[in-house]
Short mmCIF file of C-alpha atoms and ligand atoms in Angstrom, two decimals:
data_model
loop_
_atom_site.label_atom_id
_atom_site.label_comp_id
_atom_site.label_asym_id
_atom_site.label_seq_id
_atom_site.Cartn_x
_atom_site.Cartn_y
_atom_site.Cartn_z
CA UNK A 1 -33.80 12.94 -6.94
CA UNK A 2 -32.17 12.08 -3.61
CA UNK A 3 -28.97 10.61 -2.95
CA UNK A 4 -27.57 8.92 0.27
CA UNK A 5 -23.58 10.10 -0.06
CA UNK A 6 -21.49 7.83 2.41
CA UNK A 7 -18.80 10.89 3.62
CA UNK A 8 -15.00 9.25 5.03
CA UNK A 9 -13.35 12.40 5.41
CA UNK A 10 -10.29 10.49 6.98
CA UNK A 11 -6.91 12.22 7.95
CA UNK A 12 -5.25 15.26 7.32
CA UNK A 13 -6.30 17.77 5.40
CA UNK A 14 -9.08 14.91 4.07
CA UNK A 15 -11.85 17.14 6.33
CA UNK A 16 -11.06 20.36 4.22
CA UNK A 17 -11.21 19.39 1.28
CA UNK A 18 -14.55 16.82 1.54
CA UNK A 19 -16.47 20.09 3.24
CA UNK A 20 -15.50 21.39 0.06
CA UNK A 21 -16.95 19.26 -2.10
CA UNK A 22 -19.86 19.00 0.50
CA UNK A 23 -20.35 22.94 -0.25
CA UNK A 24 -20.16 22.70 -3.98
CA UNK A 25 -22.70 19.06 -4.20
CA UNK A 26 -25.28 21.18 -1.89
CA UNK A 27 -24.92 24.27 -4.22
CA UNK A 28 -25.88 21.37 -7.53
CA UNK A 29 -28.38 20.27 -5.51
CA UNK A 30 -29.90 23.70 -5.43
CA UNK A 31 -29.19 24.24 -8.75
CA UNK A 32 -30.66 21.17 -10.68
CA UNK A 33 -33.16 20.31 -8.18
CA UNK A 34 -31.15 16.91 -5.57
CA UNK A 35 -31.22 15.99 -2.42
CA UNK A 36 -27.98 14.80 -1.64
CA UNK A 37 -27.57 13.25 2.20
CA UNK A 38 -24.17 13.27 3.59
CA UNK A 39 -23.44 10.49 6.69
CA UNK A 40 -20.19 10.72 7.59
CA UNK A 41 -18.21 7.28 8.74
CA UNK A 42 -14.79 6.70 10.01
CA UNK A 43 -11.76 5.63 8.28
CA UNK A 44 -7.84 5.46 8.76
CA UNK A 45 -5.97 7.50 11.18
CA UNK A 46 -8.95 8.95 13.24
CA UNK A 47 -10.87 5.49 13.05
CA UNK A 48 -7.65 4.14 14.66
CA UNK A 49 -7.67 6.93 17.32
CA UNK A 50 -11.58 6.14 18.09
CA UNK A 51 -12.09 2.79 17.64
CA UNK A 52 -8.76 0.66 17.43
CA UNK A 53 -9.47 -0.60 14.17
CA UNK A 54 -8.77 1.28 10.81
CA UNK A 55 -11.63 -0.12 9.00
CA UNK A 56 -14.79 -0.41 11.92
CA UNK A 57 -17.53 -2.57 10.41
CA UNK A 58 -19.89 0.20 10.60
CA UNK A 59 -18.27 2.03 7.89
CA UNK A 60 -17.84 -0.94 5.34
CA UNK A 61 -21.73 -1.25 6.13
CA UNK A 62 -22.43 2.32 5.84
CA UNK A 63 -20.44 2.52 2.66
CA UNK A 64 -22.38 -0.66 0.89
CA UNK A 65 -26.18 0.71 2.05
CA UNK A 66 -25.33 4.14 0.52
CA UNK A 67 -25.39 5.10 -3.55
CA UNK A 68 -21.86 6.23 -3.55
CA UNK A 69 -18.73 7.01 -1.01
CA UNK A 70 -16.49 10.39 -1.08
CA UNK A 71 -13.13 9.93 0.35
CA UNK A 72 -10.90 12.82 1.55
CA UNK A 73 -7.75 10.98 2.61
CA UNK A 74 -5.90 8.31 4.77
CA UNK A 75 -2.83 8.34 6.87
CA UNK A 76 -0.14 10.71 8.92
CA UNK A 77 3.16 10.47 10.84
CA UNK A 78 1.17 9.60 13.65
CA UNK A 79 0.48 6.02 12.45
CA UNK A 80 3.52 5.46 10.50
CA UNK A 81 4.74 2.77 13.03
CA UNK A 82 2.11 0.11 13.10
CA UNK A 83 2.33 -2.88 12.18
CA UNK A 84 0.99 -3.31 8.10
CA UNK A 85 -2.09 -4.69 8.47
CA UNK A 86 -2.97 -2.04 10.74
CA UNK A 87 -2.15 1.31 9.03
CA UNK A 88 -4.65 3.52 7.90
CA UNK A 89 -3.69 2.75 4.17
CA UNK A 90 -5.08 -0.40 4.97
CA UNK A 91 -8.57 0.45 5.62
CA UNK A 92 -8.43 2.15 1.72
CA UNK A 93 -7.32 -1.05 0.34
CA UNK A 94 -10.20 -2.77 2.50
CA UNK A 95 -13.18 -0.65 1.46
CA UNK A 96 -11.96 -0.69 -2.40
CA UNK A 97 -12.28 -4.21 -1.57
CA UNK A 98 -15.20 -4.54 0.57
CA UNK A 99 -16.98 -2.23 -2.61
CA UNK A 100 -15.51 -4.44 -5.36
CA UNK A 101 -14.00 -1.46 -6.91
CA UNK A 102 -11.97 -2.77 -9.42
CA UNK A 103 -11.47 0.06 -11.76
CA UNK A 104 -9.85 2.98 -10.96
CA UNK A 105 -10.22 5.61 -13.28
CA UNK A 106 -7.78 8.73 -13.03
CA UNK A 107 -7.96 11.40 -15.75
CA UNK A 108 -5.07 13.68 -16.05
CA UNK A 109 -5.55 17.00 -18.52
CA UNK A 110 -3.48 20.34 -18.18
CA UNK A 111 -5.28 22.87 -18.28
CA UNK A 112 -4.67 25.88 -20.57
CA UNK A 113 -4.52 28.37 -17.52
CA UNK A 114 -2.20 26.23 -15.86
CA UNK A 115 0.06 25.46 -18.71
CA UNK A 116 3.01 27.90 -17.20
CA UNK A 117 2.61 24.71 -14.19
CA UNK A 118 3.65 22.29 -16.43
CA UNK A 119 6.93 21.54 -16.20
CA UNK A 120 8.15 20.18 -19.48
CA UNK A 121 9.27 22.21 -22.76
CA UNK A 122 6.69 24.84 -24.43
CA UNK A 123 6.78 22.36 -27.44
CA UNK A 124 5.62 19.38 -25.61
CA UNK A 125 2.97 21.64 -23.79
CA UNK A 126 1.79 23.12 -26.66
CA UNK A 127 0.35 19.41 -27.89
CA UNK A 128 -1.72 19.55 -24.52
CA UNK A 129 -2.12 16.49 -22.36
CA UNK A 130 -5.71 14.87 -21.82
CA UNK A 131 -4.96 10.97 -20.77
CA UNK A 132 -7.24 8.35 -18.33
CA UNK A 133 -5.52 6.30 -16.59
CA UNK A 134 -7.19 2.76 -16.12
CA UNK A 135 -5.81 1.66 -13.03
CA UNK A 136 -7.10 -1.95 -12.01
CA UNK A 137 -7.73 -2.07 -8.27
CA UNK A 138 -8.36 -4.75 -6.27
CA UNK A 139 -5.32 -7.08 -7.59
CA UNK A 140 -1.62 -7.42 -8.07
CA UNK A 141 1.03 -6.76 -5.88
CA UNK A 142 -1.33 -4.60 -2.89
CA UNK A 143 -3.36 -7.60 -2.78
CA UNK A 144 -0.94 -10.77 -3.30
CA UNK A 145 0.23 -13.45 -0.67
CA UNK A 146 2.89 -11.37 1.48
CA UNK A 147 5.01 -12.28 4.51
CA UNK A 148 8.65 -12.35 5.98
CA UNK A 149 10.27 -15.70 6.64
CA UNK A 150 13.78 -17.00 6.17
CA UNK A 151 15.57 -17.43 2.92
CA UNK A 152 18.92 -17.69 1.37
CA UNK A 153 20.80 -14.79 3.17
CA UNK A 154 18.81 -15.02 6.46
CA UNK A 155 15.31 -12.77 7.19
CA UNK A 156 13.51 -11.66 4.38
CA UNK A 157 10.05 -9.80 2.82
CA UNK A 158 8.00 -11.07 -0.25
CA UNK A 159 5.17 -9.75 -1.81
CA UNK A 160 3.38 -11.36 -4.90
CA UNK A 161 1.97 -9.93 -7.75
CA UNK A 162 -0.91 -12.20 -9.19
CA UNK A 163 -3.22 -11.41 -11.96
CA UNK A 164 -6.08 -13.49 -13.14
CA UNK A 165 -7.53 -14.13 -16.27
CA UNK A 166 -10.91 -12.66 -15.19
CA UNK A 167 -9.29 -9.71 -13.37
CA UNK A 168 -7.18 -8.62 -16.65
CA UNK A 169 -10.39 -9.37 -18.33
CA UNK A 170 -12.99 -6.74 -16.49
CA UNK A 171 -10.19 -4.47 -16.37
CA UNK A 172 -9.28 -4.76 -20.38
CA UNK A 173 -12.84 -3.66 -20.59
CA UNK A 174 -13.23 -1.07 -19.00
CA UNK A 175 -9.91 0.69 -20.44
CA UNK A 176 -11.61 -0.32 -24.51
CA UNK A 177 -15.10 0.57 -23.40
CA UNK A 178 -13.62 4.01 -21.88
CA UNK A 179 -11.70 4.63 -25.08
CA UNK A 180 -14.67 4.41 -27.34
CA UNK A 181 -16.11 7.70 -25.64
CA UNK A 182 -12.75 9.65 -26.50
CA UNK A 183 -10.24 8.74 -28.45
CA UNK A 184 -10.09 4.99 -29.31
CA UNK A 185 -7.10 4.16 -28.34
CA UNK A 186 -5.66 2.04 -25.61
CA UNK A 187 -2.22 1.99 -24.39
CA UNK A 188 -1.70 -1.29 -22.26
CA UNK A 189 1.30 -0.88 -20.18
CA UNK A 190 3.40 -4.03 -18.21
CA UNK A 191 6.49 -5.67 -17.81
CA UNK A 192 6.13 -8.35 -20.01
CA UNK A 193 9.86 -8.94 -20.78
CA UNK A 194 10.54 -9.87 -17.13
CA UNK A 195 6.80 -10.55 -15.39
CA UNK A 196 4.86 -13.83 -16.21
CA UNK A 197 1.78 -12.13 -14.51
CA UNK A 198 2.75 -9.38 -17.24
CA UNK A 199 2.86 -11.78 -20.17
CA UNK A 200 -0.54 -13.25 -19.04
CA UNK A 201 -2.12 -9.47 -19.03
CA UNK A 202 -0.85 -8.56 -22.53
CA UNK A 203 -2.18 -11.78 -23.94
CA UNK A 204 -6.13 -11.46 -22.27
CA UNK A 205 -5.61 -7.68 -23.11
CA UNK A 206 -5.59 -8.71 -26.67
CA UNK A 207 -7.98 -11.11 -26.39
CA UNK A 208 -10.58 -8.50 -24.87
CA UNK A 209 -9.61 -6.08 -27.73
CA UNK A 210 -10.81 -8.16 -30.45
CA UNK A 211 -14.10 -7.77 -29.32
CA UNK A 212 -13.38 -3.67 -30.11
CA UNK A 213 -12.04 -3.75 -33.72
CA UNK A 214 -12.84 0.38 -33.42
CA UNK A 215 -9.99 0.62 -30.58
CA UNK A 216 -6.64 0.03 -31.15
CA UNK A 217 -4.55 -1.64 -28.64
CA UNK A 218 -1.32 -1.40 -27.92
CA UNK A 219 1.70 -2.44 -25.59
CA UNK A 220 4.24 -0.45 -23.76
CA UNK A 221 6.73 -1.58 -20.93
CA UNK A 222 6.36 0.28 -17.68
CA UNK A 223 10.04 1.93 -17.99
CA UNK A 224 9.41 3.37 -21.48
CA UNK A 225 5.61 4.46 -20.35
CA UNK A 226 7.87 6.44 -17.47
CA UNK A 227 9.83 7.82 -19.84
CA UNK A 228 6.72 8.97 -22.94
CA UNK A 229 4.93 10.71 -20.15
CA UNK A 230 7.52 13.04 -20.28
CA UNK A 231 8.84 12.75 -23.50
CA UNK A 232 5.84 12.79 -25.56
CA UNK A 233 2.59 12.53 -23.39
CA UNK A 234 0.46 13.79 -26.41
CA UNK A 235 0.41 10.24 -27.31
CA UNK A 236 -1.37 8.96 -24.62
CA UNK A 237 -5.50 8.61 -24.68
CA UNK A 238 -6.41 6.17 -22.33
CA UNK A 239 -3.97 3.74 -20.11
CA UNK A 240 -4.92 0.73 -18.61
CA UNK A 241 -2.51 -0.87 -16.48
CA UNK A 242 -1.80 -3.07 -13.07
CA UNK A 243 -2.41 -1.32 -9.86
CA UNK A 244 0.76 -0.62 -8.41
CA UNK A 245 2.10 0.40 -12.06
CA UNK A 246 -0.81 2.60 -11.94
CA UNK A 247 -0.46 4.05 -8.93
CA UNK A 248 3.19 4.94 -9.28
CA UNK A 249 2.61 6.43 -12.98
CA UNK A 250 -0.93 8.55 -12.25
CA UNK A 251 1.47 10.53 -9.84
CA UNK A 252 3.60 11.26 -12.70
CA UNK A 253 0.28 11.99 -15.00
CA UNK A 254 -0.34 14.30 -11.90
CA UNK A 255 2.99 16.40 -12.21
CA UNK A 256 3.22 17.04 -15.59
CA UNK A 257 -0.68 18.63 -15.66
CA UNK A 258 0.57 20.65 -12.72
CA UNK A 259 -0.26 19.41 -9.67
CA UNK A 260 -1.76 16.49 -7.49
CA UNK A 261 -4.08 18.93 -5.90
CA UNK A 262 -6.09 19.10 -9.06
CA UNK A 263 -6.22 15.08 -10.26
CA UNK A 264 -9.39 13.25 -8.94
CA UNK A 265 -10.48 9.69 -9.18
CA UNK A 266 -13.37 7.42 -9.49
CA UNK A 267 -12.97 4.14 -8.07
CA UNK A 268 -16.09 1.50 -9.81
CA UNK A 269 -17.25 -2.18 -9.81
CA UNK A 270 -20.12 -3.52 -11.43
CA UNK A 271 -22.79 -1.29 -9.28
CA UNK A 272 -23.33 2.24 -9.23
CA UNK A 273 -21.97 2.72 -6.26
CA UNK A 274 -18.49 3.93 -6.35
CA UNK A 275 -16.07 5.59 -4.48
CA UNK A 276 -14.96 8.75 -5.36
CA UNK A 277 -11.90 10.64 -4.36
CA UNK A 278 -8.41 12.84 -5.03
CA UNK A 279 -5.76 10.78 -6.23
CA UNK A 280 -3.35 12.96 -3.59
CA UNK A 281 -2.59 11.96 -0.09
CA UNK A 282 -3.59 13.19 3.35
CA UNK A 283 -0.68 16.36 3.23
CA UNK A 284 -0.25 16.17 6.70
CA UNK A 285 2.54 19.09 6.26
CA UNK A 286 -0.51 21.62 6.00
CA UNK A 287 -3.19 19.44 7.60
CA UNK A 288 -5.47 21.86 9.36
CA UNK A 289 -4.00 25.21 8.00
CA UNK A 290 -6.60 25.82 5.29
CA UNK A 291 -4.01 25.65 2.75
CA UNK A 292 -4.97 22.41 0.70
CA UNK A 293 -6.25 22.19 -2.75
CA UNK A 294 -9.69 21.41 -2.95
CA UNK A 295 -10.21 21.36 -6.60
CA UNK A 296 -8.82 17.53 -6.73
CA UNK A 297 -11.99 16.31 -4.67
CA UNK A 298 -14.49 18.77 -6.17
CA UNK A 299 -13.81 16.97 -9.56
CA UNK A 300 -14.16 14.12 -7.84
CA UNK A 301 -17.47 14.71 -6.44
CA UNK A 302 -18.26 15.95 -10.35
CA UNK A 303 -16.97 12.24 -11.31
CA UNK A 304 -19.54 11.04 -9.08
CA UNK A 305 -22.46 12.91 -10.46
CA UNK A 306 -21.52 11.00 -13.66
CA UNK A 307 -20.98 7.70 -12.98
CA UNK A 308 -22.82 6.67 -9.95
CA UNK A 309 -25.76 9.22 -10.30
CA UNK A 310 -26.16 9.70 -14.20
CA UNK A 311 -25.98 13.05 -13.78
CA UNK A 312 -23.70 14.46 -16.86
CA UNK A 313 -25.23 18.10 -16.93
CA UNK A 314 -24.51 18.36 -13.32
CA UNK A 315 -20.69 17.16 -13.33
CA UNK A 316 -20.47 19.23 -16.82
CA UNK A 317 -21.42 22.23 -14.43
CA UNK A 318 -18.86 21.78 -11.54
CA UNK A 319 -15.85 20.91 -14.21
CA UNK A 320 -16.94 24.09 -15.97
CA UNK A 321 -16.95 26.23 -12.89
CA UNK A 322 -13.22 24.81 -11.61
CA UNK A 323 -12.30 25.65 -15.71
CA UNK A 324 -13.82 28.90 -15.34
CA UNK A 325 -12.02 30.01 -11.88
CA UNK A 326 -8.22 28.89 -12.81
CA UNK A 327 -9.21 30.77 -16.44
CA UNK A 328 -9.44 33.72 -13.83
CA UNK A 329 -6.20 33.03 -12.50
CA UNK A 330 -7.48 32.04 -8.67
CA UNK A 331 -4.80 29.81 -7.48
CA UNK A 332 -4.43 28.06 -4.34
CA UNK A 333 -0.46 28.10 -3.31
CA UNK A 334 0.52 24.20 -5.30
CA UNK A 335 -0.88 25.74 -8.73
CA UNK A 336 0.96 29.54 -7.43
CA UNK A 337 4.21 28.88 -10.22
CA UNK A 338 6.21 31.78 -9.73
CA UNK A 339 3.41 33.99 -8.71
CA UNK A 340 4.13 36.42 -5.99
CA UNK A 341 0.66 36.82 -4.76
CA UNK A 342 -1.36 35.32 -2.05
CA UNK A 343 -2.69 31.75 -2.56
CA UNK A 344 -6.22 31.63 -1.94
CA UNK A 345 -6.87 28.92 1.20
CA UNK A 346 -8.74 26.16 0.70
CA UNK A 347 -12.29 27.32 1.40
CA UNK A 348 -11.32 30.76 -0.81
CA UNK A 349 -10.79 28.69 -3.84
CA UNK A 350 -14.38 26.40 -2.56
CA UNK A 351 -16.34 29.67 -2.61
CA UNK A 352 -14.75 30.91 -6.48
CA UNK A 353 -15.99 27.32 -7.75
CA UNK A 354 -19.67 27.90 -5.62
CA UNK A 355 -19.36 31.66 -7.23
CA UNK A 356 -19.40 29.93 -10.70
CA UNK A 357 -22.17 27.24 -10.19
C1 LIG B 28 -3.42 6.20 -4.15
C2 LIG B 28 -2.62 6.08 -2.88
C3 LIG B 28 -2.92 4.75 -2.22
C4 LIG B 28 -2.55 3.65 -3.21
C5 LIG B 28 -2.23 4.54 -0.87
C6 LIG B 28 -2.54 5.64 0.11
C7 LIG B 28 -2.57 3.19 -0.29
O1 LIG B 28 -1.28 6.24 -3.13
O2 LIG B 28 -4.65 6.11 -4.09
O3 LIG B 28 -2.82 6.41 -5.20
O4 LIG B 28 -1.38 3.29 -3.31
O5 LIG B 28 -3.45 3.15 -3.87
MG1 LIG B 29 -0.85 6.91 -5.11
#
């Protein structure tokens, strides 16, 4: 088959690590027979630099006419100062929008090499961690009314989280639906004690889980969810949760599987096309030095193989390969521990994955 693969590279070290999964989607495509084409767009940072605008129209065009996107990352010092609604971060909130991705899936499992990375007790480790996250998307707090004006002790900032019936709906969905395929059970997490928009969620969440009597469904506030990650994250199967809950919680899914260099994402909506990318930043510390983890966006590029293109034996093969290289002990220097030898740079580790293809 052929595929038409939108590329946004972005900032940082986002150009490393999307030529790696470039490398390792040409090598499947040799493999199992594809034609993947690559056209590369503009976003963040170096769309700023080139064409004053974050989020040119080309790109949200070039994104929707393609079968799926592959995002390296957004943002850097450089742009730090603009105003908010023209930072690069922006543009990713945009073309999540622009795509209707409202589901943002981010698994998190430590792997049994890397279980010397994780840094909680041998006892917890032992019960291995293998969570999604269910992060909804396109709502909430990133998306709410927002503004400055003046209030009871002079200038102030607001920002609103909203949640719709329909949005907690899709989203509720998606988490049950997910948990069928592993291991039926859904931990909803909010702050329904304080948040009306919380209250609301818990109640559709509910609602939507009725129509799943094989999942169960339960609640947990945000601070205690904080605190069982750590504590006991065993226990966790599949999360669904609001987006800025999500986002601040995958991070700590990240940590405690050993690093953010190794967690990718799949962002969906209700077509096949999705958007597909690390759930790390744009490192601008080691931008350009070959130093970055690229396993985070291979796996992504495995996620899209999956879900956008169907292809299971194909994503099977590239999440074998990354299993197979860290089983060898090839580590690039965020997965190095206490390891006195040389990390391996970013297209080092690409070529181990390619080696095992
Ligand atoms: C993420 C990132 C983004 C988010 C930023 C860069 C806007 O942190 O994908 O987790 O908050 O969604
Ligand atoms: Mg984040």
């Amino acid at each position: 088959m052929n595929y038409n693969i939108a590329l946004l590279k972005g900032d940082g070290i986002g150009p490393e690590i999307v030529d790696g999964a470039v490398a390792v989607l040409e090598k499947i495509g040799e493999r199992f027979g594809h034609t993947f084409n690559f056209t590369p767009y503009l976003i963040g940072g170096c769309a700023i630099d080139a064409t004053g605008e974050p989020l040119p129209e080309e790109t949200v065009k070039g994104c929707l006419a393609s079968d799926s996107v592959l995002l390296g990352a957004v943002g850097g010092p450089k742009w730090d100062t603009l105003p908010g609604n023209q930072r690069p971060e922006k543009a990713l909130l945009g073309i999540r929008s622009a795509l209707g991705l409202y589901t943002n899936l981010r698994p998190a499992k430590l792997y049994s090499a890397l279980n010397a990375e994780c840094p909680l007790r041998p006892d917890i480790v032992e019960k291995g961690i293998d969570l999604v996250m269910v992060r909804e998307l396109t709502g909430g707090i990133y998306f709410g009314e927002r503004g400055r004006r003046d209030g009871k002790y002079g200038p102030e900032a607001y920002d609103t989280e909203c949640y719709s019936v329909m949005e907690i709906e899709r989203i509720a969905r998606v988490a049950c639906e997910t948990a069928q395929k592993r291991g039926k059970k859904v931990i909803s997490i909010d702050k329904a004690n304080v948040l009306e928009s919380s209250r609301l969620w818990r109640e559709v969440v509910h609602k939507v889980a009725e129509n799943y009597p094989d999942v169960e469904v339960t609640d947990m506030l945000v601070d205690n969810a904080a605190m069982q990650l750590v504590k006991n994250p065993s226990q966790f199967d599949v999360v669904v949760t609001s987006n800025m809950f999500g986002d601040i919680l995958s991070d700590e899914a990240s940590q405690i599987t050993g690093s953010i260099g190794l967690l990718p994402s799949a962002s969906l909506g209700d077509t096949k096309c999705g958007m597909y990318e690390p759930i790390h930043g744009s490192a601008p510390d080691i931008a350009g030095q070959n130093k970055a983890n690229p396993i985070a966006t291979i796996l992504s590029a495995a996620m899209m193989l999956r879900y956008s293109f169907d292809l299971e034996e194909e994503a099977k093969a590239i999440e074998k390969a990354v299993d197979e290289v860290l089983k060898s002990g090839y580590r690039t220097g965020d997965i190095l521990g206490a390891s006195k030898e040389t990390p391996l740079t970013c297209t080092e580790m690409t070529e181990k994955i390619l080696e095992k293809i």
